[in-house]
Amino acid sequence: MIVAIDGPAGAGKSTVARSLADRLGFRYLDTGAMYRALTWLALNDGVDLEDGSALGLLAEAARISFDGERVLIRGHDVTEEIRQAEIDRVVSTVARHPQVREVMRDRQRELAEQGDAVIEGRDIGTVVCPDADVKVYLVAEAAERARRRVADRPEIGAEALATDLRLRDQRDAAQMQPAPDAETIDTTELDVEEVVDRIERLVQERAKASK
Ligand code: DC
């Protein structure tokens, strides 16, 4: 079974998806980490972030793998580095290129085909796994999303983070449409357990229906 969890930054996707995967005993796949790792490599190699063809070739050539919670690209463990503000600010520039998205989509589909998984991203329910068994679109009010980011990135000022989030939303907008058959959950007033409970119920309903 595939559970697709999409939504904007700060809506709670990672925390919820990880916890749900744990509960269900499913694999957890963070597709944002793949775009982040590619961005890290492009900066490292000095590839122009506006050059979609060069980035597409880089994506094809560079293997991205997961080792538990660790993220590796071309043999480098980039788990911590890809969470830095420097990557936050430019990752959507990289993720915007169709050449990059095509390579990522194929890789993510291959990973999805390996069996039960909770997959989080922006376009999982629409593009990567349009046949996902359960599709959820998480949203939260802007102020709450910014507050969560501050907790994640205590070294950066709240105002700078709110601005970064707004800019990233604008750049990610093309990839951020909920699938028509996705269940939208507003997480503003919910805690993690409540959101995970709701999605787990959807998973159980789906499992029953397909018996
Ligand atoms: O979820 P995140 O913040 O780690 O994602 C990083 C960036 O990658 C985000 O700005 C949008 C992009 N992304 C995407 O375009 N498609 C996905 N499936 C996942 C992430």
PDB file of C-alpha atoms and ligand atoms in Angstrom:
ATOM      1  CA  MET A   1       0.000   0.000   0.000  1.00  0.00           C
ATOM      2  CA  ILE A   2       1.163   3.527  -0.817  1.00  0.00           C
ATOM      3  CA  VAL A   3       0.220   6.482   1.397  1.00  0.00           C
ATOM      4  CA  ALA A   4       0.949   9.831  -0.285  1.00  0.00           C
ATOM      5  CA  ILE A   5       1.365  12.858   1.981  1.00  0.00           C
ATOM      6  CA  ASP A   6       1.683  16.180   0.185  1.00  0.00           C
ATOM      7  CA  GLY A   7       1.510  19.797   1.265  1.00  0.00           C
ATOM      8  CA  PRO A   8       3.568  22.960   1.791  1.00  0.00           C
ATOM      9  CA  ALA A   9       6.646  23.361   4.011  1.00  0.00           C
ATOM     10  CA  GLY A  10       5.763  23.511   7.699  1.00  0.00           C
ATOM     11  CA  ALA A  11       2.397  21.750   7.347  1.00  0.00           C
ATOM     12  CA  GLY A  12       3.771  18.843   9.393  1.00  0.00           C
ATOM     13  CA  LYS A  13       4.462  16.339   6.622  1.00  0.00           C
ATOM     14  CA  SER A  14       7.781  14.920   7.822  1.00  0.00           C
ATOM     15  CA  THR A  15       6.835  14.433  11.446  1.00  0.00           C
ATOM     16  CA  VAL A  16       3.482  12.935  10.537  1.00  0.00           C
ATOM     17  CA  ALA A  17       4.802  10.732   7.716  1.00  0.00           C
ATOM     18  CA  ARG A  18       7.625   9.343   9.875  1.00  0.00           C
ATOM     19  CA  SER A  19       5.348   8.579  12.770  1.00  0.00           C
ATOM     20  CA  LEU A  20       2.719   6.988  10.521  1.00  0.00           C
ATOM     21  CA  ALA A  21       5.334   4.819   8.781  1.00  0.00           C
ATOM     22  CA  ASP A  22       6.550   3.687  12.209  1.00  0.00           C
ATOM     23  CA  ARG A  23       3.060   2.743  13.331  1.00  0.00           C
ATOM     24  CA  LEU A  24       2.217   0.870  10.159  1.00  0.00           C
ATOM     25  CA  GLY A  25       5.627  -0.754   9.757  1.00  0.00           C
ATOM     26  CA  PHE A  26       5.908   0.850   6.293  1.00  0.00           C
ATOM     27  CA  ARG A  27       8.970   2.397   4.698  1.00  0.00           C
ATOM     28  CA  TYR A  28       9.211   6.185   4.878  1.00  0.00           C
ATOM     29  CA  LEU A  29      10.315   8.084   1.793  1.00  0.00           C
ATOM     30  CA  ASP A  30      11.161  11.795   1.986  1.00  0.00           C
ATOM     31  CA  THR A  31      11.176  13.037  -1.608  1.00  0.00           C
ATOM     32  CA  GLY A  32      12.055  16.602  -0.552  1.00  0.00           C
ATOM     33  CA  ALA A  33      15.351  15.210   0.757  1.00  0.00           C
ATOM     34  CA  MET A  34      16.134  14.009  -2.779  1.00  0.00           C
ATOM     35  CA  TYR A  35      15.687  17.506  -4.216  1.00  0.00           C
ATOM     36  CA  ARG A  36      17.707  18.891  -1.329  1.00  0.00           C
ATOM     37  CA  ALA A  37      20.547  16.415  -1.894  1.00  0.00           C
ATOM     38  CA  LEU A  38      20.679  17.277  -5.589  1.00  0.00           C
ATOM     39  CA  THR A  39      20.784  20.982  -4.684  1.00  0.00           C
ATOM     40  CA  TRP A  40      23.682  20.315  -2.312  1.00  0.00           C
ATOM     41  CA  LEU A  41      25.562  18.498  -5.084  1.00  0.00           C
ATOM     42  CA  ALA A  42      24.892  21.257  -7.629  1.00  0.00           C
ATOM     43  CA  LEU A  43      26.278  23.870  -5.220  1.00  0.00           C
ATOM     44  CA  ASN A  44      29.231  21.626  -4.419  1.00  0.00           C
ATOM     45  CA  ASP A  45      30.023  21.059  -8.111  1.00  0.00           C
ATOM     46  CA  GLY A  46      29.390  24.680  -9.094  1.00  0.00           C
ATOM     47  CA  VAL A  47      26.526  23.822 -11.470  1.00  0.00           C
ATOM     48  CA  ASP A  48      24.388  26.811 -12.473  1.00  0.00           C
ATOM     49  CA  LEU A  49      21.048  26.465 -10.654  1.00  0.00           C
ATOM     50  CA  GLU A  50      19.246  28.051 -13.612  1.00  0.00           C
ATOM     51  CA  ASP A  51      20.564  25.441 -16.056  1.00  0.00           C
ATOM     52  CA  GLY A  52      17.838  22.790 -16.211  1.00  0.00           C
ATOM     53  CA  SER A  53      19.674  20.561 -18.715  1.00  0.00           C
ATOM     54  CA  ALA A  54      22.867  20.469 -16.660  1.00  0.00           C
ATOM     55  CA  LEU A  55      20.879  19.769 -13.488  1.00  0.00           C
ATOM     56  CA  GLY A  56      18.912  17.011 -15.225  1.00  0.00           C
ATOM     57  CA  LEU A  57      22.170  15.339 -16.260  1.00  0.00           C
ATOM     58  CA  LEU A  58      23.559  15.745 -12.755  1.00  0.00           C
ATOM     59  CA  ALA A  59      20.401  14.141 -11.326  1.00  0.00           C
ATOM     60  CA  GLU A  60      20.723  11.215 -13.727  1.00  0.00           C
ATOM     61  CA  ALA A  61      24.379  10.655 -12.921  1.00  0.00           C
ATOM     62  CA  ALA A  62      24.219  11.019  -9.147  1.00  0.00           C
ATOM     63  CA  ARG A  63      22.865   8.192  -7.082  1.00  0.00           C
ATOM     64  CA  ILE A  64      20.770   9.272  -4.118  1.00  0.00           C
ATOM     65  CA  SER A  65      20.224   6.677  -1.436  1.00  0.00           C
ATOM     66  CA  PHE A  66      18.735   6.401   2.014  1.00  0.00           C
ATOM     67  CA  ASP A  67      20.288   4.509   4.877  1.00  0.00           C
ATOM     68  CA  GLY A  68      17.625   4.640   7.570  1.00  0.00           C
ATOM     69  CA  GLU A  69      17.355   8.353   8.331  1.00  0.00           C
ATOM     70  CA  ARG A  70      20.629   9.166   6.555  1.00  0.00           C
ATOM     71  CA  VAL A  71      20.620  10.689   3.059  1.00  0.00           C
ATOM     72  CA  LEU A  72      23.544  10.034   0.730  1.00  0.00           C
ATOM     73  CA  ILE A  73      24.421  11.439  -2.659  1.00  0.00           C
ATOM     74  CA  ARG A  74      27.418  10.272  -4.657  1.00  0.00           C
ATOM     75  CA  GLY A  75      28.669   8.609  -1.484  1.00  0.00           C
ATOM     76  CA  HIS A  76      28.489  11.779   0.678  1.00  0.00           C
ATOM     77  CA  ASP A  77      26.342  11.700   3.789  1.00  0.00           C
ATOM     78  CA  VAL A  78      24.494  15.024   3.472  1.00  0.00           C
ATOM     79  CA  THR A  79      21.808  14.436   6.124  1.00  0.00           C
ATOM     80  CA  GLU A  80      22.618  17.535   8.182  1.00  0.00           C
ATOM     81  CA  GLU A  81      23.848  19.806   5.406  1.00  0.00           C
ATOM     82  CA  ILE A  82      20.650  19.571   3.353  1.00  0.00           C
ATOM     83  CA  ARG A  83      18.636  21.029   6.252  1.00  0.00           C
ATOM     84  CA  GLN A  84      20.573  24.277   6.291  1.00  0.00           C
ATOM     85  CA  ALA A  85      18.995  27.615   5.385  1.00  0.00           C
ATOM     86  CA  GLU A  86      21.317  27.929   2.393  1.00  0.00           C
ATOM     87  CA  ILE A  87      19.603  24.888   0.828  1.00  0.00           C
ATOM     88  CA  ASP A  88      16.104  26.000   1.953  1.00  0.00           C
ATOM     89  CA  ARG A  89      16.547  29.190  -0.048  1.00  0.00           C
ATOM     90  CA  VAL A  90      17.529  27.657  -3.397  1.00  0.00           C
ATOM     91  CA  VAL A  91      16.041  24.164  -3.460  1.00  0.00           C
ATOM     92  CA  SER A  92      12.867  25.281  -5.229  1.00  0.00           C
ATOM     93  CA  THR A  93      14.963  26.807  -8.024  1.00  0.00           C
ATOM     94  CA  VAL A  94      16.432  23.356  -8.652  1.00  0.00           C
ATOM     95  CA  ALA A  95      13.119  21.519  -8.172  1.00  0.00           C
ATOM     96  CA  ARG A  96      11.370  23.754 -10.701  1.00  0.00           C
ATOM     97  CA  HIS A  97      13.206  22.377 -13.765  1.00  0.00           C
ATOM     98  CA  PRO A  98      11.219  19.774 -15.742  1.00  0.00           C
ATOM     99  CA  GLN A  99      14.449  17.895 -16.568  1.00  0.00           C
ATOM    100  CA  VAL A 100      15.109  17.455 -12.851  1.00  0.00           C
ATOM    101  CA  ARG A 101      11.515  16.521 -12.035  1.00  0.00           C
ATOM    102  CA  GLU A 102      11.440  13.838 -14.697  1.00  0.00           C
ATOM    103  CA  VAL A 103      14.477  12.051 -13.270  1.00  0.00           C
ATOM    104  CA  MET A 104      13.187  12.387  -9.711  1.00  0.00           C
ATOM    105  CA  ARG A 105       9.727  11.147 -10.650  1.00  0.00           C
ATOM    106  CA  ASP A 106      11.178   7.966 -12.193  1.00  0.00           C
ATOM    107  CA  ARG A 107      13.463   7.327  -9.203  1.00  0.00           C
ATOM    108  CA  GLN A 108      10.642   7.912  -6.757  1.00  0.00           C
ATOM    109  CA  ARG A 109       8.356   5.561  -8.662  1.00  0.00           C
ATOM    110  CA  GLU A 110      11.028   2.854  -8.539  1.00  0.00           C
ATOM    111  CA  LEU A 111      11.285   3.328  -4.779  1.00  0.00           C
ATOM    112  CA  ALA A 112       7.486   3.257  -4.448  1.00  0.00           C
ATOM    113  CA  GLU A 113       7.325  -0.019  -6.340  1.00  0.00           C
ATOM    114  CA  GLN A 114       9.370  -1.733  -3.640  1.00  0.00           C
ATOM    115  CA  GLY A 115       6.220  -2.137  -1.501  1.00  0.00           C
ATOM    116  CA  ASP A 116       4.361  -0.551   1.409  1.00  0.00           C
ATOM    117  CA  ALA A 117       5.489   3.031   1.957  1.00  0.00           C
ATOM    118  CA  VAL A 118       4.514   6.420   3.302  1.00  0.00           C
ATOM    119  CA  ILE A 119       5.805   8.946   0.769  1.00  0.00           C
ATOM    120  CA  GLU A 120       5.914  12.675   1.441  1.00  0.00           C
ATOM    121  CA  GLY A 121       6.414  15.507  -1.009  1.00  0.00           C
ATOM    122  CA  ARG A 122       4.516  17.992  -3.133  1.00  0.00           C
ATOM    123  CA  ASP A 123       3.396  15.975  -6.161  1.00  0.00           C
ATOM    124  CA  ILE A 124       3.172  12.410  -4.875  1.00  0.00           C
ATOM    125  CA  GLY A 125      -0.609  12.061  -5.134  1.00  0.00           C
ATOM    126  CA  THR A 126      -0.758  13.925  -8.450  1.00  0.00           C
ATOM    127  CA  VAL A 127       2.328  12.890 -10.455  1.00  0.00           C
ATOM    128  CA  VAL A 128       4.596  10.330  -8.784  1.00  0.00           C
ATOM    129  CA  CYS A 129       1.938   7.922  -7.486  1.00  0.00           C
ATOM    130  CA  PRO A 130      -1.431   8.980  -8.920  1.00  0.00           C
ATOM    131  CA  ASP A 131      -2.744   5.508  -7.991  1.00  0.00           C
ATOM    132  CA  ALA A 132      -1.688   5.783  -4.328  1.00  0.00           C
ATOM    133  CA  ASP A 133      -4.132   3.951  -2.049  1.00  0.00           C
ATOM    134  CA  VAL A 134      -4.435   6.853   0.400  1.00  0.00           C
ATOM    135  CA  LYS A 135      -3.762  10.495  -0.474  1.00  0.00           C
ATOM    136  CA  VAL A 136      -3.540  13.214   2.118  1.00  0.00           C
ATOM    137  CA  TYR A 137      -2.875  16.911   1.654  1.00  0.00           C
ATOM    138  CA  LEU A 138      -1.717  18.642   4.822  1.00  0.00           C
ATOM    139  CA  VAL A 139      -2.176  22.370   5.276  1.00  0.00           C
ATOM    140  CA  ALA A 140      -1.679  24.792   8.176  1.00  0.00           C
ATOM    141  CA  GLU A 141      -2.047  28.518   8.694  1.00  0.00           C
ATOM    142  CA  ALA A 142       0.988  30.576   7.648  1.00  0.00           C
ATOM    143  CA  ALA A 143       1.734  31.824  11.179  1.00  0.00           C
ATOM    144  CA  GLU A 144       1.705  28.290  12.588  1.00  0.00           C
ATOM    145  CA  ARG A 145       3.917  26.988   9.782  1.00  0.00           C
ATOM    146  CA  ALA A 146       6.415  29.794  10.453  1.00  0.00           C
ATOM    147  CA  ARG A 147       6.324  28.994  14.185  1.00  0.00           C
ATOM    148  CA  ARG A 148       7.163  25.343  13.468  1.00  0.00           C
ATOM    149  CA  ARG A 149      10.037  26.393  11.221  1.00  0.00           C
ATOM    150  CA  VAL A 150      11.460  28.553  14.023  1.00  0.00           C
ATOM    151  CA  ALA A 151      11.452  25.480  16.259  1.00  0.00           C
ATOM    152  CA  ASP A 152      13.297  23.534  13.506  1.00  0.00           C
ATOM    153  CA  ARG A 153      15.823  26.281  12.755  1.00  0.00           C
ATOM    154  CA  PRO A 154      16.424  28.141  16.030  1.00  0.00           C
ATOM    155  CA  GLU A 155      19.525  29.857  14.630  1.00  0.00           C
ATOM    156  CA  ILE A 156      17.542  31.940  12.132  1.00  0.00           C
ATOM    157  CA  GLY A 157      15.277  34.896  12.993  1.00  0.00           C
ATOM    158  CA  ALA A 158      11.518  34.393  12.918  1.00  0.00           C
ATOM    159  CA  GLU A 159      10.973  37.144  10.367  1.00  0.00           C
ATOM    160  CA  ALA A 160      13.602  35.836   7.964  1.00  0.00           C
ATOM    161  CA  LEU A 161      12.075  32.376   8.243  1.00  0.00           C
ATOM    162  CA  ALA A 162       8.560  33.648   7.552  1.00  0.00           C
ATOM    163  CA  THR A 163       9.853  35.473   4.457  1.00  0.00           C
ATOM    164  CA  ASP A 164      11.755  32.376   3.254  1.00  0.00           C
ATOM    165  CA  LEU A 165       8.628  30.278   3.682  1.00  0.00           C
ATOM    166  CA  ARG A 166       6.511  32.742   1.719  1.00  0.00           C
ATOM    167  CA  LEU A 167       9.008  32.879  -1.144  1.00  0.00           C
ATOM    168  CA  ARG A 168       9.321  29.096  -1.215  1.00  0.00           C
ATOM    169  CA  ASP A 169       5.531  28.706  -1.341  1.00  0.00           C
ATOM    170  CA  GLN A 170       5.429  30.998  -4.365  1.00  0.00           C
ATOM    171  CA  ARG A 171       8.172  29.076  -6.150  1.00  0.00           C
ATOM    172  CA  ASP A 172       6.757  25.657  -5.234  1.00  0.00           C
ATOM    173  CA  ALA A 173       3.205  26.655  -6.205  1.00  0.00           C
ATOM    174  CA  ALA A 174       3.240  24.843  -9.567  1.00  0.00           C
ATOM    175  CA  GLN A 175       3.997  21.554  -7.820  1.00  0.00           C
ATOM    176  CA  MET A 176       1.657  22.172  -4.922  1.00  0.00           C
ATOM    177  CA  GLN A 177      -1.814  21.285  -6.119  1.00  0.00           C
ATOM    178  CA  PRO A 178      -3.719  18.755  -4.019  1.00  0.00           C
ATOM    179  CA  ALA A 179      -4.881  15.676  -5.945  1.00  0.00           C
ATOM    180  CA  PRO A 180      -8.645  15.880  -6.534  1.00  0.00           C
ATOM    181  CA  ASP A 181      -9.086  12.671  -4.536  1.00  0.00           C
ATOM    182  CA  ALA A 182      -6.826  13.729  -1.640  1.00  0.00           C
ATOM    183  CA  GLU A 183      -8.193  14.233   1.854  1.00  0.00           C
ATOM    184  CA  THR A 184      -7.150  17.698   3.052  1.00  0.00           C
ATOM    185  CA  ILE A 185      -6.274  17.939   6.744  1.00  0.00           C
ATOM    186  CA  ASP A 186      -5.666  21.299   8.404  1.00  0.00           C
ATOM    187  CA  THR A 187      -3.025  20.622  11.068  1.00  0.00           C
ATOM    188  CA  THR A 188      -3.003  24.142  12.586  1.00  0.00           C
ATOM    189  CA  GLU A 189      -4.837  23.107  15.728  1.00  0.00           C
ATOM    190  CA  LEU A 190      -3.983  19.418  15.778  1.00  0.00           C
ATOM    191  CA  ASP A 191      -1.096  17.648  17.417  1.00  0.00           C
ATOM    192  CA  VAL A 192       0.943  15.016  15.607  1.00  0.00           C
ATOM    193  CA  GLU A 193      -0.884  12.085  17.184  1.00  0.00           C
ATOM    194  CA  GLU A 194      -4.262  13.422  16.097  1.00  0.00           C
ATOM    195  CA  VAL A 195      -3.134  13.828  12.490  1.00  0.00           C
ATOM    196  CA  VAL A 196      -1.537  10.364  12.448  1.00  0.00           C
ATOM    197  CA  ASP A 197      -4.709   8.849  13.960  1.00  0.00           C
ATOM    198  CA  ARG A 198      -6.806  10.361  11.195  1.00  0.00           C
ATOM    199  CA  ILE A 199      -4.574   9.084   8.420  1.00  0.00           C
ATOM    200  CA  GLU A 200      -4.322   5.667  10.043  1.00  0.00           C
ATOM    201  CA  ARG A 201      -8.126   5.510   9.974  1.00  0.00           C
ATOM    202  CA  LEU A 202      -8.074   6.283   6.236  1.00  0.00           C
ATOM    203  CA  VAL A 203      -5.524   3.499   5.745  1.00  0.00           C
ATOM    204  CA  GLN A 204      -7.698   1.028   7.661  1.00  0.00           C
ATOM    205  CA  GLU A 205     -10.818   2.019   5.707  1.00  0.00           C
ATOM    206  CA  ARG A 206      -8.922   1.577   2.481  1.00  0.00           C
ATOM    207  CA  ALA A 207      -7.562  -1.819   3.530  1.00  0.00           C
ATOM    208  CA  LYS A 208     -11.084  -2.974   4.442  1.00  0.00           C
ATOM    209  CA  ALA A 209     -12.560  -1.733   1.170  1.00  0.00           C
ATOM    210  CA  SER A 210     -10.017  -3.599  -0.925  1.00  0.00           C
ATOM    211  CA  LYS A 211     -10.517  -6.939   0.863  1.00  0.00           C
TER     212      LYS A 211
HETATM  213  O1   DC B   1       9.644  19.068   1.818  1.00  0.00           O
HETATM  214  P1   DC B   1      10.952  19.845   1.709  1.00  0.00           P
HETATM  215  O2   DC B   1      10.885  21.219   2.283  1.00  0.00           O
HETATM  216  O3   DC B   1      12.116  19.089   2.244  1.00  0.00           O
HETATM  217  O4   DC B   1      11.173  19.991   0.128  1.00  0.00           O
HETATM  218  C1   DC B   1      12.280  20.672  -0.389  1.00  0.00           C
HETATM  219  C2   DC B   1      11.934  21.292  -1.742  1.00  0.00           C
HETATM  220  O5   DC B   1      11.790  20.293  -2.736  1.00  0.00           O
HETATM  221  C3   DC B   1      10.640  22.113  -1.752  1.00  0.00           C
HETATM  222  O6   DC B   1      10.960  23.482  -1.828  1.00  0.00           O
HETATM  223  C4   DC B   1       9.898  21.682  -2.984  1.00  0.00           C
HETATM  224  C5   DC B   1      10.670  20.550  -3.555  1.00  0.00           C
HETATM  225  N1   DC B   1       9.890  19.307  -3.672  1.00  0.00           N
HETATM  226  C6   DC B   1       9.215  19.105  -4.847  1.00  0.00           C
HETATM  227  O7   DC B   1       9.210  19.963  -5.717  1.00  0.00           O
HETATM  228  N2   DC B   1       8.549  17.922  -5.038  1.00  0.00           N
HETATM  229  C7   DC B   1       8.545  16.980  -4.076  1.00  0.00           C
HETATM  230  N3   DC B   1       7.895  15.827  -4.295  1.00  0.00           N
HETATM  231  C8   DC B   1       9.226  17.194  -2.864  1.00  0.00           C
HETATM  232  C9   DC B   1       9.876  18.388  -2.681  1.00  0.00           C
END
